[in-house]
Tab-separated table of C-alpha atoms in Angstrom:
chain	number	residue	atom	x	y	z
A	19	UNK	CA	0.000	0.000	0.000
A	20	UNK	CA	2.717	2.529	1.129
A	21	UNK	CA	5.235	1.227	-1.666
A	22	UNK	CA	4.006	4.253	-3.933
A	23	UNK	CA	5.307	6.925	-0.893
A	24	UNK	CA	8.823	8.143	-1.372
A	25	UNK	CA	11.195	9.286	0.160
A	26	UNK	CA	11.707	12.008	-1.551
A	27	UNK	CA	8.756	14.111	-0.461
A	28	UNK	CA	9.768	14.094	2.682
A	29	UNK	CA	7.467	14.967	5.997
A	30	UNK	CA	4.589	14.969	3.214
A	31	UNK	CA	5.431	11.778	2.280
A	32	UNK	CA	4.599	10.544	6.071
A	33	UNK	CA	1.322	12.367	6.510
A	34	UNK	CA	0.125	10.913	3.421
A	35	UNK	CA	1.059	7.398	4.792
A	36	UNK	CA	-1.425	8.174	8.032
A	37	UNK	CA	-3.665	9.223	5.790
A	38	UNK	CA	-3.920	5.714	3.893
A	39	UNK	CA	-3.188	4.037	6.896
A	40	UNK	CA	-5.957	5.549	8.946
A	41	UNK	CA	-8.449	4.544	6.575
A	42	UNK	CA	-8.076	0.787	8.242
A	43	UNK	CA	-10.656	0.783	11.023
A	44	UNK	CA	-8.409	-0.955	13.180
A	45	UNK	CA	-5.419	1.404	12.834
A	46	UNK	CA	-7.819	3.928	13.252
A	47	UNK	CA	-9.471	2.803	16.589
A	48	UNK	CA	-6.230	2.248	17.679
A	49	UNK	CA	-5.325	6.023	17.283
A	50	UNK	CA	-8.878	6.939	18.709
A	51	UNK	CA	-7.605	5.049	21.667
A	52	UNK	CA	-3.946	5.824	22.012
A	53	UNK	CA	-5.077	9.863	21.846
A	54	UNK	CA	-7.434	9.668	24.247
A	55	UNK	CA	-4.977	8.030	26.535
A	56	UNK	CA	-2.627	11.001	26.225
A	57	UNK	CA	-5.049	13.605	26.211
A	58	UNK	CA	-7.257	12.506	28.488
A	59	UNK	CA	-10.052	13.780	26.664
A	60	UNK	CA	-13.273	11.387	24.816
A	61	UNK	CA	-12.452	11.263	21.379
A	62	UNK	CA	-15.497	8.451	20.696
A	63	UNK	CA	-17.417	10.676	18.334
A	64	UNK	CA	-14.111	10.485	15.622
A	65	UNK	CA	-16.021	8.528	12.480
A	66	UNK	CA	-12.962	9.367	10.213
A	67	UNK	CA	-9.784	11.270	9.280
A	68	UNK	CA	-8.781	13.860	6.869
A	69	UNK	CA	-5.604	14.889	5.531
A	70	UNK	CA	-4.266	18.441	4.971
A	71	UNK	CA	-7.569	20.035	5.366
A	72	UNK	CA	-7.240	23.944	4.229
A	73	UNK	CA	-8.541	26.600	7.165
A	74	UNK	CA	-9.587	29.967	6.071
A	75	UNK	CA	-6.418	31.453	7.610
A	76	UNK	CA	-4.629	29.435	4.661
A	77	UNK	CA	-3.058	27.180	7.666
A	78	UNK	CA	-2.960	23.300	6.871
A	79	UNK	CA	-2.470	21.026	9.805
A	80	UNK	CA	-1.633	17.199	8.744
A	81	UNK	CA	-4.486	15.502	9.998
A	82	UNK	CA	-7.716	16.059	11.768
A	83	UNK	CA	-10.145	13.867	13.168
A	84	UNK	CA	-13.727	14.396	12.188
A	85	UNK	CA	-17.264	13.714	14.045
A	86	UNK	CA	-20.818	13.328	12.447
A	87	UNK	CA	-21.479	17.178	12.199
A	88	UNK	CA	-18.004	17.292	10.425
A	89	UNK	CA	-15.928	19.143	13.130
A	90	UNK	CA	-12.241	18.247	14.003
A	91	UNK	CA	-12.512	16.679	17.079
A	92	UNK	CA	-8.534	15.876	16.969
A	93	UNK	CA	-6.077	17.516	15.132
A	94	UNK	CA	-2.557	16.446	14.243
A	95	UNK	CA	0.400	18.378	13.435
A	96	UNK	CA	3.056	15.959	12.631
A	97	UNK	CA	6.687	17.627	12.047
A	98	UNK	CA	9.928	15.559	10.954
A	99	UNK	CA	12.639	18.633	10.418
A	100	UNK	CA	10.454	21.645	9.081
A	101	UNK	CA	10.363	24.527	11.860
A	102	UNK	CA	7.842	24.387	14.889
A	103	UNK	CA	6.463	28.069	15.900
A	104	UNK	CA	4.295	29.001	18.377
A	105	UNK	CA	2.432	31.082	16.160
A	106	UNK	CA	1.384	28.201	13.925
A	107	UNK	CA	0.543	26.082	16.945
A	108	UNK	CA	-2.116	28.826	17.999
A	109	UNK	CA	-3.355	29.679	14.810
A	110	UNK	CA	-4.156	25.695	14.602
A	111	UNK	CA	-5.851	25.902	18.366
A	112	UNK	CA	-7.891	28.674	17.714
A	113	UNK	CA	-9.069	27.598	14.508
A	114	UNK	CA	-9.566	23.987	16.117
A	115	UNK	CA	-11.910	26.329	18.910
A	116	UNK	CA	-13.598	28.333	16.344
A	117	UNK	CA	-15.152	25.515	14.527
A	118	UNK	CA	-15.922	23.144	17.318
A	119	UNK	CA	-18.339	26.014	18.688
A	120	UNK	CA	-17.343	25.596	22.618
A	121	UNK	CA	-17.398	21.764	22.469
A	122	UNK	CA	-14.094	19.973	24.002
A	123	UNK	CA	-11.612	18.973	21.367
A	124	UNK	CA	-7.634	17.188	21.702
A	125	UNK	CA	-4.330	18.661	19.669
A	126	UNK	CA	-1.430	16.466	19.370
A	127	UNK	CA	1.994	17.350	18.249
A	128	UNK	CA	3.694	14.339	16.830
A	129	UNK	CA	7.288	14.677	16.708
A	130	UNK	CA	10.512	12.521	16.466
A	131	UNK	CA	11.777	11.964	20.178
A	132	UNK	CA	15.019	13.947	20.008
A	133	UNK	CA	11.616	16.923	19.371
A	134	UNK	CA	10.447	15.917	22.167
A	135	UNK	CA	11.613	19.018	24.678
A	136	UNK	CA	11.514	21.575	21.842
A	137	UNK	CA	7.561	20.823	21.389
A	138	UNK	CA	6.760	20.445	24.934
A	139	UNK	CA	8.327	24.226	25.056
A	140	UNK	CA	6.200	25.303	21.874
A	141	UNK	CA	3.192	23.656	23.555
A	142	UNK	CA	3.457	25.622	26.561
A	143	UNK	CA	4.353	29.052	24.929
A	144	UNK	CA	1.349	28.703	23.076
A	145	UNK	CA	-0.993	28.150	25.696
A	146	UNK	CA	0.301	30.650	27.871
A	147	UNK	CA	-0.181	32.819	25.125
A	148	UNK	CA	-3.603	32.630	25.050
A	149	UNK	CA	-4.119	32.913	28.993
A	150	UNK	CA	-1.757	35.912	29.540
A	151	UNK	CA	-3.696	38.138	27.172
A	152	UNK	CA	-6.685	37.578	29.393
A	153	UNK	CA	-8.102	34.680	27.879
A	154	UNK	CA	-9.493	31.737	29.260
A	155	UNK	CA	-7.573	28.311	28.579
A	156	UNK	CA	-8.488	26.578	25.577
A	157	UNK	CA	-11.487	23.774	25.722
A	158	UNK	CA	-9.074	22.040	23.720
A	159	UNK	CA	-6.384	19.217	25.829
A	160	UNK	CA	-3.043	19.239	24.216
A	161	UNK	CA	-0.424	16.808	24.342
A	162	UNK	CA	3.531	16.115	22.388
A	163	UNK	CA	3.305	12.676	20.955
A	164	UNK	CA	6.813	10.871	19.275
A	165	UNK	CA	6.933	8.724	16.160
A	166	UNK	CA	7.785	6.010	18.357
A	167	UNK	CA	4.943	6.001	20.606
A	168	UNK	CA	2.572	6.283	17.991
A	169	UNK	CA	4.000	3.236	15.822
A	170	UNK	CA	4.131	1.645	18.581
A	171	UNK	CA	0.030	2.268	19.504
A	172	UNK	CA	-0.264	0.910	16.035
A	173	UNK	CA	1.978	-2.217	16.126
A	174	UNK	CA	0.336	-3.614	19.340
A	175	UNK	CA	-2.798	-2.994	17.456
A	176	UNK	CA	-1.627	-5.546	14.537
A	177	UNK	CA	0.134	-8.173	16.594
A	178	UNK	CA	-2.171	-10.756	16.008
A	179	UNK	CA	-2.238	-9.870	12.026
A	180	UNK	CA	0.388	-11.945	9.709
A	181	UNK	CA	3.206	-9.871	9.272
A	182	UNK	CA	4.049	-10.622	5.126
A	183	UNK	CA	5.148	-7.318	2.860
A	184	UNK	CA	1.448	-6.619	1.322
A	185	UNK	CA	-0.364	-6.549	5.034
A	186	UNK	CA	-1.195	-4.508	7.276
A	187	UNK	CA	1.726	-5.232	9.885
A	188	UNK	CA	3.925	-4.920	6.292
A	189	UNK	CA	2.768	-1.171	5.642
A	190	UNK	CA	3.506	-0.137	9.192
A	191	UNK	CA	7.181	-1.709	8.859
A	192	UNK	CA	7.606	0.603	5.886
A	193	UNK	CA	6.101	3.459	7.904
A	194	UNK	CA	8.509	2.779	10.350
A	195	UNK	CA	11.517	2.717	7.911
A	196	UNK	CA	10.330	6.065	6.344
A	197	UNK	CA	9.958	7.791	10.052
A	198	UNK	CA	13.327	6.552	11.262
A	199	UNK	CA	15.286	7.847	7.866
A	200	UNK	CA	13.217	11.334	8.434
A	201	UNK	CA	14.110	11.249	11.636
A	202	UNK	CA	17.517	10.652	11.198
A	203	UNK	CA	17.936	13.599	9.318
A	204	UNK	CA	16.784	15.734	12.410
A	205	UNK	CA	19.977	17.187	14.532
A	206	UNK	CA	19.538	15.789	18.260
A	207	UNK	CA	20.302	18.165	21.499
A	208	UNK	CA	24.255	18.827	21.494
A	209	UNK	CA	24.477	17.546	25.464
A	210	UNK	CA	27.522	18.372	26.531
A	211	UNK	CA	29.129	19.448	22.878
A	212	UNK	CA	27.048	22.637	23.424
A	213	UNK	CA	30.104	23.184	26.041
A	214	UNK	CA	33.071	21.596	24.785
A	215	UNK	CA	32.547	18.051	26.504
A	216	UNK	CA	33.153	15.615	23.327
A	217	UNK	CA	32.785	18.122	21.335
A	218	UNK	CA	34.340	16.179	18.151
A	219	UNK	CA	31.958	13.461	17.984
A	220	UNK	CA	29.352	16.276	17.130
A	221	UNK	CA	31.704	18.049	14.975
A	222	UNK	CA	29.663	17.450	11.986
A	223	UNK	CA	26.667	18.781	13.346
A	224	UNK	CA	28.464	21.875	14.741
A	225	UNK	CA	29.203	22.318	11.506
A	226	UNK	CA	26.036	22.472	9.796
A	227	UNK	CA	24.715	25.045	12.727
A	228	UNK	CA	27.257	27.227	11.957
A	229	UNK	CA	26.283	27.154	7.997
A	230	UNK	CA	22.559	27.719	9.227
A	231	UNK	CA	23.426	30.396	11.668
A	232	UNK	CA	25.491	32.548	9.624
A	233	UNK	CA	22.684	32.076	6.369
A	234	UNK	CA	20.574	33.335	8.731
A	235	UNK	CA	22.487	36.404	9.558
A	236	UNK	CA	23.815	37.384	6.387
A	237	UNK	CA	22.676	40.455	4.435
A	238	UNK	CA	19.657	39.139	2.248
A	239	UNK	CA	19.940	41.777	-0.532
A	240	UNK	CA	23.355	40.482	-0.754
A	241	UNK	CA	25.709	37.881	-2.424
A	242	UNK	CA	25.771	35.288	1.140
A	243	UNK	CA	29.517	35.474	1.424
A	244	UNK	CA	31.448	31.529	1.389
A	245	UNK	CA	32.302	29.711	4.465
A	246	UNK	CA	35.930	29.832	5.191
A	247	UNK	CA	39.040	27.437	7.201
A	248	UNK	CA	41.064	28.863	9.191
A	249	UNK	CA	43.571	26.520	11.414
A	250	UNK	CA	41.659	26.852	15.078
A	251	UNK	CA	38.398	27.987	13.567
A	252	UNK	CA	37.385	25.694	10.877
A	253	UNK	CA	34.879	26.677	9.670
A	254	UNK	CA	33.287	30.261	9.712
A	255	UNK	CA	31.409	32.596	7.597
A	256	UNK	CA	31.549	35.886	7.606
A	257	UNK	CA	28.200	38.083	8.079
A	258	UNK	CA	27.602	41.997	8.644
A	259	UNK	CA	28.872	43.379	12.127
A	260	UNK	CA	26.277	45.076	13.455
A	261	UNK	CA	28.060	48.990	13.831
A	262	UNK	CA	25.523	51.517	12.177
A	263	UNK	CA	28.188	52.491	9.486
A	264	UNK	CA	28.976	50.339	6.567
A	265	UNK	CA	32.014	48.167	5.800
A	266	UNK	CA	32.445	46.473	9.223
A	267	UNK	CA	32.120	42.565	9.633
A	268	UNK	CA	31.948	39.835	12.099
A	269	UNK	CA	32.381	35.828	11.518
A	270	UNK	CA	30.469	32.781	13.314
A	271	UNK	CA	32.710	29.694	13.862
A	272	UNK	CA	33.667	26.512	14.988
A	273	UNK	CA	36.601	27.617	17.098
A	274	UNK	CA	38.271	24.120	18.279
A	275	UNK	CA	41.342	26.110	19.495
A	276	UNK	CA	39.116	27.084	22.621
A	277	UNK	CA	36.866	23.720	22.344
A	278	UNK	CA	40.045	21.684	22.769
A	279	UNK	CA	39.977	23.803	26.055
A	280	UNK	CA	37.290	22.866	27.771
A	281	UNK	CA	35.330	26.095	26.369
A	282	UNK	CA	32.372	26.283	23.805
A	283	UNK	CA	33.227	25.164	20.379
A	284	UNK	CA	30.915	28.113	18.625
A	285	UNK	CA	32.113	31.620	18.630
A	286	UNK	CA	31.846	34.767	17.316
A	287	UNK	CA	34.711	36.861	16.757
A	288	UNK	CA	35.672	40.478	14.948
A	289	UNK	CA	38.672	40.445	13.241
A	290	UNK	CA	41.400	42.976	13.980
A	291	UNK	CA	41.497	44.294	10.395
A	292	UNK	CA	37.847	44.479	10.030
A	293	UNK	CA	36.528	48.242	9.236
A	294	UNK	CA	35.424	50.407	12.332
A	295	UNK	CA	37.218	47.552	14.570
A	296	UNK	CA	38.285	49.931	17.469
A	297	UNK	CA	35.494	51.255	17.820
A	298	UNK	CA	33.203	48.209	17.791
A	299	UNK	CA	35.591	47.017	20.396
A	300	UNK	CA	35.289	50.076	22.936
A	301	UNK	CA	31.924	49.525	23.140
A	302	UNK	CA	31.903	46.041	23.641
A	303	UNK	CA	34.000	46.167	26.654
A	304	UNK	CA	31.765	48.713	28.132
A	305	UNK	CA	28.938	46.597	27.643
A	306	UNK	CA	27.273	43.207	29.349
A	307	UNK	CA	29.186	40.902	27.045
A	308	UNK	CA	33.152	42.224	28.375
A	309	UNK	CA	33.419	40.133	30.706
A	310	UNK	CA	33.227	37.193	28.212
A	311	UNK	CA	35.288	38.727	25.532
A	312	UNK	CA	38.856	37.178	24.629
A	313	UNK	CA	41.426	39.101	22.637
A	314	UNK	CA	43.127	36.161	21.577
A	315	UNK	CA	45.640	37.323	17.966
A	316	UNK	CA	44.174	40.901	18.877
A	317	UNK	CA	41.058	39.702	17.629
A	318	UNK	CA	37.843	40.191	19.542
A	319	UNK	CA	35.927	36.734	20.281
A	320	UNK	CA	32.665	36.401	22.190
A	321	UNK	CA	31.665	33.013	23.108
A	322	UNK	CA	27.753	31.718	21.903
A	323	UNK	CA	26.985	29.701	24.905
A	324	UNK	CA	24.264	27.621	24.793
A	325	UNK	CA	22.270	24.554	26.933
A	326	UNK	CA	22.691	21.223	25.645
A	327	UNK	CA	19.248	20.170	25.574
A	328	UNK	CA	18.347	22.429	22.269
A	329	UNK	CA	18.382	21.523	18.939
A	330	UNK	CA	17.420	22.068	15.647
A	331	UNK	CA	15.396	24.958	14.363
A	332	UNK	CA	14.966	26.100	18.151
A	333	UNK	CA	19.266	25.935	18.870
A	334	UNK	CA	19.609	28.306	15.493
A	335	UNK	CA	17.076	30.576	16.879
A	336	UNK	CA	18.913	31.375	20.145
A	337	UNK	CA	22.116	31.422	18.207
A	338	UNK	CA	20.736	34.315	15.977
A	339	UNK	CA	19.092	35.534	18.765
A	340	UNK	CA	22.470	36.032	20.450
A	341	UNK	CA	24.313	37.511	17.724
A	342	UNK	CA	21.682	40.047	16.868
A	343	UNK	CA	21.823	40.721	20.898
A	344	UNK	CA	25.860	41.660	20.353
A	345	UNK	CA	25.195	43.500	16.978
A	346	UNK	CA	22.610	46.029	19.130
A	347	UNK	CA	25.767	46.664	21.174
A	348	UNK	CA	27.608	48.735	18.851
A	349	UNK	CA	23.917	49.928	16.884
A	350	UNK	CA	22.325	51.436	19.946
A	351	UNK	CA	25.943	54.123	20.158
């Protein structure tokens, strides 16, 4: 059944699986009853799914679970890679709140486990949201659900089913497959690398956050300038530096001359040569960051210091975050 769903489409690829999947009335009790395990909330009235339905806001969550009058009792947002924001996860609740007219509903966020804490965070951010602009909670329980745990819900389901390549049991081993490739291709929480602790067994993905970081920061109407080796900061990329004249540029690295010390393996540093360079660094070390600040070759280098447990889009986000927050240094002179 699933044999016609590639790869190559990616996290579309899996919510169409659930989609054919959940057309099996045994797969789809199963989820009926898994969901309201984790939500806590009667999902009974669910007669049958639907797939990428469009919401007048333009917003498209994966799946939705739909009573006799035709409202989404339980709605599914599953996510591989692609970007999690709180704003979409509200626009999905209130729309969810609209159309159920006051009657109690279930969201689920279905995520691969190494997701897990970045959701949970969304999640929350979302709902309090909603309450600290006055508003009463949602009528609408909310839960993060992994890959794992779901398959899983599904494979006890099938147990007692002949497991051959055309059955059921056969289409939820390709699922399976397809979620563990997708999720391989998601960056799990640095741990300890975040701070230098065996840092070169995650040198490759330190690698690929500084290429993401530094696309992020560079000047958009603007050639994105080519990441660059140095010996003790391999690699780096060189974005705009934040002073309020032109001509003056910082770089984001992997800097393994300090990792090898003990000390974060991503910094940010200004190079000596680099236009307006005394006077970015005056104001610098007269600001929050100074005490931080090494002058290591005459350069200026500010460590980007951040907890292990983030990853992915959300880890790129506070990286950005901090650079921007060092660039405002020198822009608010």
């Amino acid at each position: 059944m699933l044999a016609s769903v590639g790869l190559q489409n990616g996290e579309v690829a899996a919510t169409q699986a659930l989609a054919i999947l959940l057309e099996n009335r045994l797969l789809r009790d199963a989820l009926v009853s898994y969901s309201r395990e984790v939500t806590q909330t009667n999902l009974s009235a669910i007669r049958w799914f639907e797939a990428e339905r469009v919401h007048e806001d333009g917003s498209r969550p994966d799946l939705e679970g739909i009573d006799g009058r035709g409202w989404p009792v339980l709605v599914v947002e599953a996510k591989f890679g692609a970007a999690l924001a709180t704003g979409h996860v509200w626009s999905y609740l209130n729309d969810q709140e609209q159309r159920l007219g006051g009657d109690v509903g279930a969201f689920v966020l279905l995520v691969p486990a190494n997701r897990f804490g970045e959701a949970e965070r969304v999640l929350d951010a979302a709902l309090r949201e909603r309450t600290d602009e006055g508003a009463s909670a949602y009528p609408i329980a909310a839960a993060v659900v992994t890959w794992d745990s779901w398959l899983e819900a599904w494979n006890d389901a099938v147990r007692h089913l002949p497991s051959t390549s055309d059955s059921l049991a056969g289409d939820l081993v390709q699922l399976r497959e397809l979620c563990l490739t997708m999720g391989g291709l998601v960056i799990p929480p640095l741990g300890g690398a975040a701070l230098g602790e065996g840092w070169r067994e995650r040198e490759e993905d330190l690698r690929i956050f500084v290429d993401q970081v530094t696309a992020r920061l560079s000047d958009p109407s603007s050639r994105k300038l080519p990441i660059v080796h140095e010996a003790g900061c391999d690699q780096l990329r060189y974005v705009p530096g934040g002073y309020p004249e032109p001509g003056s540029f910082c770089s984001v690295g992997l800097a393994s001359r300090f990792a090898d010390q003990g000390a974060t393996p991503l910094w940010l540093r200004y190079h000596k040569i680099t236009t307006h360079f005394r006077e970015i660094g005056a104001r610098i070390m007269t600001s929050a960051f100074a005490e931080d600040v090494r002058t290591d070759d005459g350069h200026l280098w500010l460590p980007l210091v951040v907890t292990g447990e983030l990853a992915g889009h959300e880890l790129v986000d506070h990286l950005v975050a901090h650079v921007r927050a060092v660039h405002a240094v020198p822009e608010l002179f």
